[in-house]
Amino acid sequence: MDKIVVEGGGRLVGSISISGAKNAALPILAASILPSGPSTFKNVPQLQDVATMAKLLRRLGGEVDGKKTMVVHPPHGRKLKLEAPYELVKTMRASVLVLGPLVARFGKARVSQPGGCAIGTRPIDQHLRGLEAMGAKIHLDHGYVDVECKRLRGATIVLDMPTVTGCENLMMAAALAKGRTVIENAAREPEVEDLALLLNKMGARVQGAGTAIITIDGVDELQPVEHTIIADRIEAGTFAVAAAVTRGDVLLEGAQAEHMDAMLAKLRGAGVTVTVERGGVRVRGGGDLRPVDITTQPHPGFPTDMQAQFMMMATQARGESMIKETIFENRFMHVPELARMGADIHTDGRVAVIRGPRKLTGAPVMATDLRASASLVIAGLVASGKTEVLRVYHLDRGYEAIEKKLRGVGAKIKRVKA
Ligand code: EPU
């Protein structure tokens, strides 16, 4: 299996172009099922998860062409198959995003139930409860969920928690339902807003995306569109941390600061200079880093997807930092690996206390999720000697050409093919 090899020590200087957002691209590609003609998506990130979604759309009977600009013909005709199989759902939980669009457009769908995953149990009960409220019949059978409803009807749905993909699934379902759907305690992530923008271009009537109450007035049909995907705030944040810990100076080209408030505030709190410029966000590290206290929260709070990277940064700060993970119950897999590189981190349940600054030394490391792997790459940039990050497929799921982008700003990093 490929690995990433990093030689630590240098400053990162220059600019990095930020790709389209993975977590916007996935629901948006799923939404291509809703109209009857082909939609065109621009700024699609080249990622394993996007390839998995394309494979799923083809499996359903759709056609997918192109890469950065992708044209998707929704499933139709004899090839139509209303099933997301286990082998795809188990490699990518976000496959469940086809459920809402399939039921809304074709009246039924069968989706493998995602099991637990490396960061937590992650059930989909909220997705199903919402569809049930809209009149769908739900049947669990042999690890699959069968959902059926000739025409969904609008309903008021109060989510137990602001689940991102749950909210997106229900928005897509409601777009073609009869009548008004109100989603309360809705997710407010920028990716939810981007989906709403896309749906409205298609002719849907979605209001309130970006707030805790989203109202969708269903329509009878939707039109194919062209849409450009927003910048990936998590990719941008990851490179921001890399710039900060290497005392570098990096322009994150195309980064959308308005989606990054919580993390930029924490960077500034740590003593990092962050400026919003015309071309993006510029991050300059310099003097000693200050410790941070972070609690992960749904947007606009601090994102769980940046927790591992900030924990790595905290190992370089002078003093004691505290990080609390409230979204996923098992998202500290980077802790033992960072500790092997010399970090001083103690965890108690969902709380980690990090004491710094610590000199890190390179080591072979691996992680079981995407963001944890990213934190290890950043650790490699400041560690003395060589760090080998194994299980690179996690990184490839969510970071486009991470080693090339980092090399472009001076990092000594390469991918070694198996
Ligand atoms: N939850 C339930 N029931 C549900 C749905 C969610 O209990 O029906 C719980 C989850 O177990 C979790 C919490 O609610 O404890 C929030 O999970 P959410 O549903 O919001 O997560 P998600 O939609 O599965 C998306 C991102 C994740 C990101 C989370 C949180 C996509 C494709 N994935 O997942 O991204 O961590 O929101 O912001 O949008 C990543 O990119 O590395 C990643 C894991």
Short mmCIF file of C-alpha atoms and ligand atoms in Angstrom, two decimals:
data_model
loop_
_atom_site.label_atom_id
_atom_site.label_comp_id
_atom_site.label_asym_id
_atom_site.label_seq_id
_atom_site.Cartn_x
_atom_site.Cartn_y
_atom_site.Cartn_z
CA MET A 1 0.00 0.00 0.00
CA ASP A 2 1.20 3.56 -0.74
CA LYS A 3 2.66 5.66 2.04
CA ILE A 4 3.45 9.32 2.51
CA VAL A 5 6.98 10.10 3.63
CA VAL A 6 7.65 13.48 5.24
CA GLU A 7 10.99 15.01 6.24
CA GLY A 8 10.27 17.57 8.93
CA GLY A 9 11.85 20.91 9.56
CA GLY A 10 11.11 23.50 6.87
CA ARG A 11 8.74 26.47 6.79
CA LEU A 12 5.83 26.38 4.36
CA VAL A 13 5.82 29.45 2.13
CA GLY A 14 3.74 30.22 -0.95
CA SER A 15 0.19 29.56 -2.00
CA ILE A 16 -2.03 26.50 -2.13
CA SER A 17 -5.11 26.28 -4.29
CA ILE A 18 -8.07 24.97 -2.29
CA SER A 19 -10.23 22.33 -3.98
CA GLY A 20 -14.00 21.99 -4.02
CA ALA A 21 -15.56 20.76 -0.79
CA LYS A 22 -15.88 17.00 -0.43
CA ASN A 23 -18.88 17.31 1.87
CA ALA A 24 -20.65 19.64 -0.54
CA ALA A 25 -19.80 17.57 -3.62
CA LEU A 26 -21.23 14.33 -2.21
CA PRO A 27 -24.82 15.53 -1.54
CA ILE A 28 -24.76 17.64 -4.70
CA LEU A 29 -23.84 14.65 -6.84
CA ALA A 30 -26.62 12.68 -5.15
CA ALA A 31 -29.04 15.52 -5.96
CA SER A 32 -28.32 14.97 -9.67
CA ILE A 33 -30.83 12.10 -9.36
CA LEU A 34 -33.71 14.55 -8.85
CA PRO A 35 -34.18 16.12 -12.32
CA SER A 36 -34.70 14.07 -15.46
CA GLY A 37 -31.81 15.52 -17.50
CA PRO A 38 -28.03 15.84 -17.09
CA SER A 39 -26.54 18.37 -14.65
CA THR A 40 -23.04 19.83 -14.81
CA PHE A 41 -20.92 20.34 -11.72
CA LYS A 42 -17.78 22.44 -11.61
CA ASN A 43 -14.92 22.52 -9.11
CA VAL A 44 -15.50 18.86 -8.22
CA PRO A 45 -12.59 17.65 -6.04
CA GLN A 46 -10.60 14.65 -7.29
CA LEU A 47 -11.08 12.34 -4.33
CA GLN A 48 -11.71 8.71 -3.64
CA ASP A 49 -15.06 9.52 -2.00
CA VAL A 50 -16.18 11.39 -5.12
CA ALA A 51 -15.13 8.40 -7.24
CA THR A 52 -17.20 6.17 -4.95
CA MET A 53 -20.24 8.43 -5.37
CA ALA A 54 -19.74 8.36 -9.16
CA LYS A 55 -19.56 4.58 -9.05
CA LEU A 56 -22.76 4.47 -7.04
CA LEU A 57 -24.57 6.77 -9.47
CA ARG A 58 -23.48 4.51 -12.35
CA ARG A 59 -24.63 1.45 -10.40
CA LEU A 60 -28.05 3.09 -10.05
CA GLY A 61 -28.18 3.45 -13.84
CA GLY A 62 -26.79 6.96 -14.26
CA GLU A 63 -23.90 8.14 -16.40
CA VAL A 64 -21.03 10.18 -15.06
CA ASP A 65 -18.45 11.89 -17.28
CA GLY A 66 -15.54 14.19 -16.57
CA LYS A 67 -13.51 14.94 -13.50
CA LYS A 68 -13.15 18.50 -12.24
CA THR A 69 -16.15 19.37 -14.36
CA MET A 70 -18.55 16.48 -14.08
CA VAL A 71 -21.66 15.83 -16.12
CA VAL A 72 -24.13 13.50 -14.50
CA HIS A 73 -27.05 11.92 -16.35
CA PRO A 74 -29.47 10.70 -13.71
CA PRO A 75 -30.46 7.02 -13.62
CA HIS A 76 -33.09 6.15 -16.20
CA GLY A 77 -34.47 3.48 -18.48
CA ARG A 78 -33.66 -0.18 -18.37
CA LYS A 79 -30.46 0.32 -16.38
CA LEU A 80 -32.32 1.92 -13.45
CA LYS A 81 -31.63 0.06 -10.21
CA LEU A 82 -32.85 1.51 -6.95
CA GLU A 83 -30.27 -0.01 -4.65
CA ALA A 84 -27.13 1.25 -2.87
CA PRO A 85 -25.31 -2.02 -2.19
CA TYR A 86 -23.39 -2.94 0.95
CA GLU A 87 -20.01 -2.94 -0.80
CA LEU A 88 -20.34 0.77 -1.62
CA VAL A 89 -22.04 1.92 1.57
CA LYS A 90 -19.40 0.19 3.67
CA THR A 91 -16.60 2.03 1.87
CA MET A 92 -18.43 5.36 2.14
CA ARG A 93 -21.24 6.10 4.56
CA ALA A 94 -22.24 9.18 2.56
CA SER A 95 -23.65 6.72 -0.02
CA VAL A 96 -26.79 6.94 2.10
CA LEU A 97 -27.32 10.39 0.53
CA VAL A 98 -28.97 8.74 -2.49
CA LEU A 99 -31.84 7.54 -0.32
CA GLY A 100 -33.83 10.81 -0.21
CA PRO A 101 -33.45 11.59 -3.93
CA LEU A 102 -34.31 8.03 -5.04
CA VAL A 103 -37.49 7.83 -2.98
CA ALA A 104 -38.55 11.33 -4.00
CA ARG A 105 -38.01 10.69 -7.70
CA PHE A 106 -38.80 6.98 -8.14
CA GLY A 107 -41.01 6.16 -5.14
CA LYS A 108 -38.67 3.65 -3.57
CA ALA A 109 -35.11 2.76 -2.68
CA ARG A 110 -33.11 0.07 -0.99
CA VAL A 111 -29.97 1.14 0.82
CA SER A 112 -27.56 -0.96 2.83
CA GLN A 113 -27.56 0.16 6.44
CA PRO A 114 -24.20 1.68 7.27
CA GLY A 115 -22.63 -0.03 10.24
CA GLY A 116 -20.53 1.70 12.84
CA CYS A 117 -17.32 3.24 11.63
CA ALA A 118 -13.91 4.22 12.90
CA ILE A 119 -15.10 7.43 14.56
CA GLY A 120 -18.35 6.27 16.14
CA THR A 121 -21.60 4.34 15.78
CA ARG A 122 -23.18 6.90 13.42
CA PRO A 123 -26.74 5.62 12.99
CA ILE A 124 -29.17 6.95 10.34
CA ASP A 125 -32.30 6.89 12.49
CA GLN A 126 -32.92 10.61 11.92
CA HIS A 127 -32.86 10.18 8.13
CA LEU A 128 -35.40 7.36 8.40
CA ARG A 129 -37.62 9.04 10.97
CA GLY A 130 -37.85 12.09 8.73
CA LEU A 131 -38.80 10.04 5.69
CA GLU A 132 -41.38 8.17 7.76
CA ALA A 133 -42.91 11.48 8.85
CA MET A 134 -43.22 12.27 5.14
CA GLY A 135 -45.28 9.14 4.63
CA ALA A 136 -42.63 6.59 3.64
CA LYS A 137 -42.95 2.96 4.68
CA ILE A 138 -39.68 1.70 6.08
CA HIS A 139 -38.69 -1.90 6.32
CA LEU A 140 -35.42 -3.24 7.67
CA ASP A 141 -34.30 -6.49 6.16
CA HIS A 142 -31.00 -8.40 6.00
CA GLY A 143 -28.92 -5.30 6.71
CA TYR A 144 -30.82 -3.22 4.18
CA VAL A 145 -33.38 -0.45 4.58
CA ASP A 146 -36.28 -0.54 2.12
CA VAL A 147 -38.09 2.74 1.81
CA GLU A 148 -41.23 3.15 -0.23
CA CYS A 149 -43.69 5.93 -0.88
CA LYS A 150 -45.45 6.80 -4.15
CA ARG A 151 -45.28 10.49 -3.38
CA LEU A 152 -43.80 11.85 -0.22
CA ARG A 153 -45.82 14.54 1.51
CA GLY A 154 -44.57 17.52 3.44
CA ALA A 155 -44.22 17.25 7.21
CA THR A 156 -42.72 19.05 10.17
CA ILE A 157 -39.60 17.22 11.28
CA VAL A 158 -37.73 18.09 14.46
CA LEU A 159 -34.30 16.53 14.33
CA ASP A 160 -32.86 15.17 17.59
CA MET A 161 -29.51 16.63 16.58
CA PRO A 162 -28.52 18.79 13.60
CA THR A 163 -27.27 15.86 11.50
CA VAL A 164 -25.60 17.11 8.32
CA THR A 165 -26.28 14.28 5.87
CA GLY A 166 -29.64 13.60 7.56
CA CYS A 167 -30.73 17.15 6.93
CA GLU A 168 -29.46 16.98 3.34
CA ASN A 169 -31.27 13.72 2.65
CA LEU A 170 -34.54 15.19 3.92
CA MET A 171 -34.11 18.44 1.98
CA MET A 172 -33.66 16.47 -1.25
CA ALA A 173 -36.65 14.26 -0.45
CA ALA A 174 -38.81 17.26 0.43
CA ALA A 175 -37.93 19.09 -2.78
CA LEU A 176 -40.24 16.77 -4.76
CA ALA A 177 -42.77 16.05 -1.98
CA LYS A 178 -46.33 17.28 -2.02
CA GLY A 179 -46.70 20.30 0.22
CA ARG A 180 -44.49 22.00 2.78
CA THR A 181 -41.77 20.38 4.84
CA VAL A 182 -40.24 22.15 7.80
CA ILE A 183 -36.97 20.81 9.21
CA GLU A 184 -36.32 22.11 12.72
CA ASN A 185 -32.98 21.86 14.50
CA ALA A 186 -31.51 21.71 11.00
CA ALA A 187 -27.79 21.53 10.30
CA ARG A 188 -26.36 24.96 9.44
CA GLU A 189 -23.15 23.87 7.68
CA PRO A 190 -22.10 25.80 4.54
CA GLU A 191 -22.40 22.50 2.65
CA VAL A 192 -26.12 22.41 3.52
CA GLU A 193 -26.43 25.93 2.14
CA ASP A 194 -24.63 24.95 -1.05
CA LEU A 195 -27.06 22.07 -1.52
CA ALA A 196 -30.02 24.44 -0.98
CA LEU A 197 -28.58 26.80 -3.58
CA LEU A 198 -28.30 23.93 -6.06
CA LEU A 199 -31.85 22.71 -5.35
CA ASN A 200 -33.24 26.20 -5.81
CA LYS A 201 -31.44 26.51 -9.16
CA MET A 202 -33.16 23.25 -10.10
CA GLY A 203 -36.49 24.91 -9.34
CA ALA A 204 -37.00 23.76 -5.77
CA ARG A 205 -38.34 26.14 -3.12
CA VAL A 206 -35.99 25.90 -0.18
CA GLN A 207 -35.77 28.68 2.38
CA GLY A 208 -33.77 29.14 5.56
CA ALA A 209 -30.72 27.02 4.73
CA GLY A 210 -27.92 28.17 6.99
CA THR A 211 -30.39 28.65 9.86
CA ALA A 212 -31.87 26.11 12.26
CA ILE A 213 -35.22 26.03 10.43
CA ILE A 214 -35.37 25.04 6.78
CA THR A 215 -38.65 25.22 4.90
CA ILE A 216 -39.13 23.36 1.64
CA ASP A 217 -42.21 23.74 -0.53
CA GLY A 218 -42.30 20.68 -2.74
CA VAL A 219 -42.64 20.98 -6.51
CA ASP A 220 -43.67 18.42 -9.15
CA GLU A 221 -40.41 18.33 -11.04
CA LEU A 222 -36.91 19.74 -11.06
CA GLN A 223 -34.68 20.91 -13.91
CA PRO A 224 -31.07 19.99 -14.63
CA VAL A 225 -28.58 22.77 -13.86
CA GLU A 226 -24.96 23.85 -13.80
CA HIS A 227 -23.40 24.45 -10.39
CA THR A 228 -19.95 25.30 -8.99
CA ILE A 229 -19.07 23.65 -5.70
CA ILE A 230 -17.85 25.81 -2.77
CA ALA A 231 -14.27 25.65 -1.50
CA ASP A 232 -13.39 22.99 1.04
CA ARG A 233 -13.19 24.76 4.41
CA ILE A 234 -11.69 21.68 6.09
CA GLU A 235 -8.95 21.29 3.50
CA ALA A 236 -8.22 25.02 3.87
CA GLY A 237 -8.19 24.70 7.67
CA THR A 238 -5.83 21.74 7.50
CA PHE A 239 -3.30 23.71 5.43
CA ALA A 240 -3.80 26.72 7.71
CA VAL A 241 -2.66 24.62 10.67
CA ALA A 242 0.28 23.31 8.63
CA ALA A 243 1.33 26.90 7.88
CA ALA A 244 0.94 27.89 11.55
CA VAL A 245 3.00 25.07 13.06
CA THR A 246 5.83 25.44 10.54
CA ARG A 247 5.94 29.23 11.21
CA GLY A 248 5.21 29.60 7.53
CA ASP A 249 3.37 32.09 5.36
CA VAL A 250 0.76 30.54 3.09
CA LEU A 251 -2.06 31.97 1.00
CA LEU A 252 -4.98 29.54 0.85
CA GLU A 253 -6.22 30.44 -2.61
CA GLY A 254 -9.97 30.39 -2.99
CA ALA A 255 -10.61 29.62 0.70
CA GLN A 256 -13.90 31.15 1.84
CA ALA A 257 -13.21 32.83 5.19
CA GLU A 258 -16.92 33.30 5.88
CA HIS A 259 -17.21 29.50 6.27
CA MET A 260 -14.24 29.28 8.63
CA ASP A 261 -15.06 31.71 11.46
CA ALA A 262 -14.67 29.33 14.40
CA MET A 263 -11.37 27.85 13.26
CA LEU A 264 -9.89 31.19 12.20
CA ALA A 265 -10.81 32.62 15.63
CA LYS A 266 -8.98 29.73 17.32
CA LEU A 267 -5.95 30.22 15.06
CA ARG A 268 -5.84 33.91 15.96
CA GLY A 269 -6.28 32.99 19.62
CA ALA A 270 -3.21 30.78 19.29
CA GLY A 271 -1.19 33.78 18.08
CA VAL A 272 -1.32 33.01 14.37
CA THR A 273 -1.77 35.95 11.97
CA VAL A 274 -4.77 35.37 9.72
CA THR A 275 -5.77 37.89 7.07
CA VAL A 276 -8.57 37.71 4.59
CA GLU A 277 -7.25 38.79 1.21
CA ARG A 278 -8.80 39.09 -2.21
CA GLY A 279 -7.53 35.75 -3.38
CA GLY A 280 -8.29 33.83 -0.21
CA VAL A 281 -7.04 33.53 3.35
CA ARG A 282 -3.40 34.15 4.32
CA VAL A 283 -1.96 32.42 7.36
CA ARG A 284 1.33 33.42 8.96
CA GLY A 285 2.92 31.66 11.90
CA GLY A 286 5.75 33.32 13.77
CA GLY A 287 6.32 33.60 17.49
CA ASP A 288 5.37 31.07 20.12
CA LEU A 289 1.99 29.44 19.73
CA ARG A 290 -0.44 29.91 22.60
CA PRO A 291 -2.56 27.01 23.94
CA VAL A 292 -6.17 26.61 22.79
CA ASP A 293 -9.37 25.38 24.41
CA ILE A 294 -11.74 23.84 21.93
CA THR A 295 -15.10 22.11 22.08
CA THR A 296 -16.34 20.66 18.82
CA GLN A 297 -19.87 21.73 17.92
CA PRO A 298 -22.19 21.68 14.93
CA HIS A 299 -21.66 24.68 12.63
CA PRO A 300 -21.14 27.58 13.32
CA GLY A 301 -19.23 26.04 16.24
CA PHE A 302 -15.77 24.53 15.91
CA PRO A 303 -15.90 21.61 13.43
CA THR A 304 -15.11 18.08 14.54
CA ASP A 305 -13.37 17.65 11.18
CA MET A 306 -10.64 20.06 12.39
CA GLN A 307 -10.21 18.62 15.87
CA ALA A 308 -7.28 16.30 15.12
CA GLN A 309 -5.34 18.98 13.25
CA PHE A 310 -5.77 21.52 16.09
CA MET A 311 -4.71 18.90 18.61
CA MET A 312 -1.50 18.47 16.65
CA MET A 313 -1.04 22.25 16.75
CA ALA A 314 -1.60 22.25 20.51
CA THR A 315 1.42 19.96 20.95
CA GLN A 316 3.53 22.90 19.72
CA ALA A 317 1.89 25.58 21.90
CA ARG A 318 3.45 26.82 25.14
CA GLY A 319 1.17 25.64 27.94
CA GLU A 320 -1.83 23.41 28.42
CA SER A 321 -4.63 23.07 25.86
CA MET A 322 -7.92 21.28 26.33
CA ILE A 323 -9.95 19.77 23.51
CA LYS A 324 -13.39 18.27 23.94
CA GLU A 325 -15.00 16.18 21.18
CA THR A 326 -18.79 16.26 21.42
CA ILE A 327 -19.89 15.07 17.97
CA PHE A 328 -18.34 11.61 17.64
CA GLU A 329 -17.57 9.30 20.53
CA ASN A 330 -14.40 7.79 19.14
CA ARG A 331 -12.50 10.49 17.35
CA PHE A 332 -9.19 10.49 19.22
CA MET A 333 -7.37 7.85 17.16
CA HIS A 334 -4.58 10.28 16.40
CA VAL A 335 -3.73 10.56 20.10
CA PRO A 336 -1.67 7.38 20.50
CA GLU A 337 0.08 8.02 17.19
CA LEU A 338 0.95 11.64 18.10
CA ALA A 339 2.15 10.31 21.46
CA ARG A 340 4.48 7.91 19.64
CA MET A 341 6.01 10.95 17.99
CA GLY A 342 6.58 12.58 21.39
CA ALA A 343 3.35 14.48 22.12
CA ASP A 344 2.14 14.80 25.72
CA ILE A 345 -1.61 14.13 25.54
CA HIS A 346 -3.91 12.70 28.20
CA THR A 347 -7.46 11.74 27.42
CA ASP A 348 -10.39 11.11 29.70
CA GLY A 349 -13.47 10.09 27.74
CA ARG A 350 -14.15 12.86 25.26
CA VAL A 351 -11.63 15.31 26.72
CA ALA A 352 -7.96 15.57 25.80
CA VAL A 353 -5.41 17.66 27.66
CA ILE A 354 -2.32 18.54 25.65
CA ARG A 355 0.87 19.97 27.14
CA GLY A 356 3.41 21.71 25.00
CA PRO A 357 5.58 22.61 23.37
CA ARG A 358 7.01 19.17 22.67
CA LYS A 359 9.73 18.32 20.21
CA LEU A 360 8.31 15.65 17.94
CA THR A 361 10.40 12.99 16.31
CA GLY A 362 9.52 11.22 13.07
CA ALA A 363 8.10 7.70 13.20
CA PRO A 364 5.97 5.35 11.12
CA VAL A 365 2.37 6.17 12.02
CA MET A 366 -1.12 5.38 10.81
CA ALA A 367 -4.65 6.34 11.58
CA THR A 368 -8.07 4.94 10.92
CA ASP A 369 -9.76 8.07 9.68
CA LEU A 370 -9.20 10.87 7.26
CA ARG A 371 -8.72 13.85 9.58
CA ALA A 372 -6.58 11.89 12.01
CA SER A 373 -4.32 10.97 9.08
CA ALA A 374 -4.10 14.65 8.10
CA SER A 375 -2.98 15.55 11.63
CA LEU A 376 -0.17 13.00 11.33
CA VAL A 377 1.03 14.49 8.05
CA ILE A 378 1.19 17.91 9.74
CA ALA A 379 3.03 16.38 12.69
CA GLY A 380 5.55 15.01 10.20
CA LEU A 381 6.19 18.54 8.91
CA VAL A 382 7.49 19.69 12.31
CA ALA A 383 9.03 16.44 13.56
CA SER A 384 12.74 15.89 13.31
CA GLY A 385 13.69 13.21 10.82
CA LYS A 386 11.41 11.05 8.75
CA THR A 387 7.73 10.32 9.32
CA GLU A 388 5.96 7.67 7.31
CA VAL A 389 2.19 7.95 7.22
CA LEU A 390 0.74 4.58 6.34
CA ARG A 391 -2.79 3.72 5.17
CA VAL A 392 -2.76 6.60 2.73
CA TYR A 393 -6.17 5.62 1.37
CA HIS A 394 -7.75 7.55 4.24
CA LEU A 395 -6.07 10.74 3.02
CA ASP A 396 -7.03 10.03 -0.58
CA ARG A 397 -10.68 9.87 0.43
CA GLY A 398 -10.74 13.53 1.35
CA TYR A 399 -7.60 15.44 0.31
CA GLU A 400 -6.86 16.08 -3.33
CA ALA A 401 -3.14 15.57 -4.04
CA ILE A 402 -2.15 16.55 -0.51
CA GLU A 403 1.52 15.73 -1.04
CA LYS A 404 1.73 17.77 -4.28
CA LYS A 405 0.04 20.76 -2.68
CA LEU A 406 2.38 20.67 0.33
CA ARG A 407 5.43 20.18 -1.88
CA GLY A 408 4.40 23.30 -3.77
CA VAL A 409 4.93 25.38 -0.60
CA GLY A 410 8.25 23.80 0.23
CA ALA A 411 7.45 20.69 2.25
CA LYS A 412 9.71 17.69 1.84
CA ILE A 413 7.00 15.18 1.26
CA LYS A 414 6.47 12.38 -1.22
CA ARG A 415 4.23 9.45 -1.91
CA VAL A 416 5.95 6.13 -2.09
CA LYS A 417 4.04 3.64 -4.22
CA ALA A 418 3.69 0.17 -2.83
N1 EPU B 1 -26.52 10.91 14.32
C1 EPU B 1 -27.48 10.08 14.85
N2 EPU B 1 -28.51 9.68 14.04
C2 EPU B 1 -28.61 10.06 12.75
C3 EPU B 1 -27.62 10.89 12.21
C4 EPU B 1 -26.59 11.31 13.02
O1 EPU B 1 -27.41 9.72 16.01
O2 EPU B 1 -29.57 9.64 12.08
C5 EPU B 1 -25.41 11.38 15.16
C6 EPU B 1 -24.05 10.88 14.69
O3 EPU B 1 -23.79 9.58 15.16
C7 EPU B 1 -23.13 11.93 15.26
C8 EPU B 1 -23.95 13.21 15.14
O4 EPU B 1 -25.31 12.78 15.03
O5 EPU B 1 -22.85 11.67 16.60
C9 EPU B 1 -23.62 14.11 13.98
O6 EPU B 1 -23.46 13.33 12.80
P1 EPU B 1 -23.88 13.85 11.37
O7 EPU B 1 -25.03 13.06 10.89
O8 EPU B 1 -23.98 15.33 11.36
O9 EPU B 1 -22.60 13.40 10.51
P2 EPU B 1 -22.65 12.96 9.02
O10 EPU B 1 -23.70 13.70 8.32
O11 EPU B 1 -22.64 11.48 8.93
C10 EPU B 1 -21.03 14.81 8.13
C11 EPU B 1 -19.73 14.85 7.40
C12 EPU B 1 -18.62 14.40 8.34
C13 EPU B 1 -18.61 15.34 9.55
C14 EPU B 1 -19.99 15.36 10.21
C15 EPU B 1 -20.10 16.34 11.35
C16 EPU B 1 -20.41 14.42 5.13
C17 EPU B 1 -20.40 13.52 3.95
N3 EPU B 1 -19.81 13.99 6.24
O12 EPU B 1 -21.23 13.47 8.52
O13 EPU B 1 -17.40 14.52 7.63
O14 EPU B 1 -17.65 14.92 10.48
O15 EPU B 1 -21.00 15.69 9.24
O16 EPU B 1 -19.83 17.62 10.92
O17 EPU B 1 -20.92 15.54 5.06
C18 EPU B 1 -15.12 14.08 7.19
O18 EPU B 1 -15.23 14.80 6.19
O19 EPU B 1 -14.00 13.68 7.62
C19 EPU B 1 -16.33 13.68 7.90
C20 EPU B 1 -16.37 12.64 8.74
#
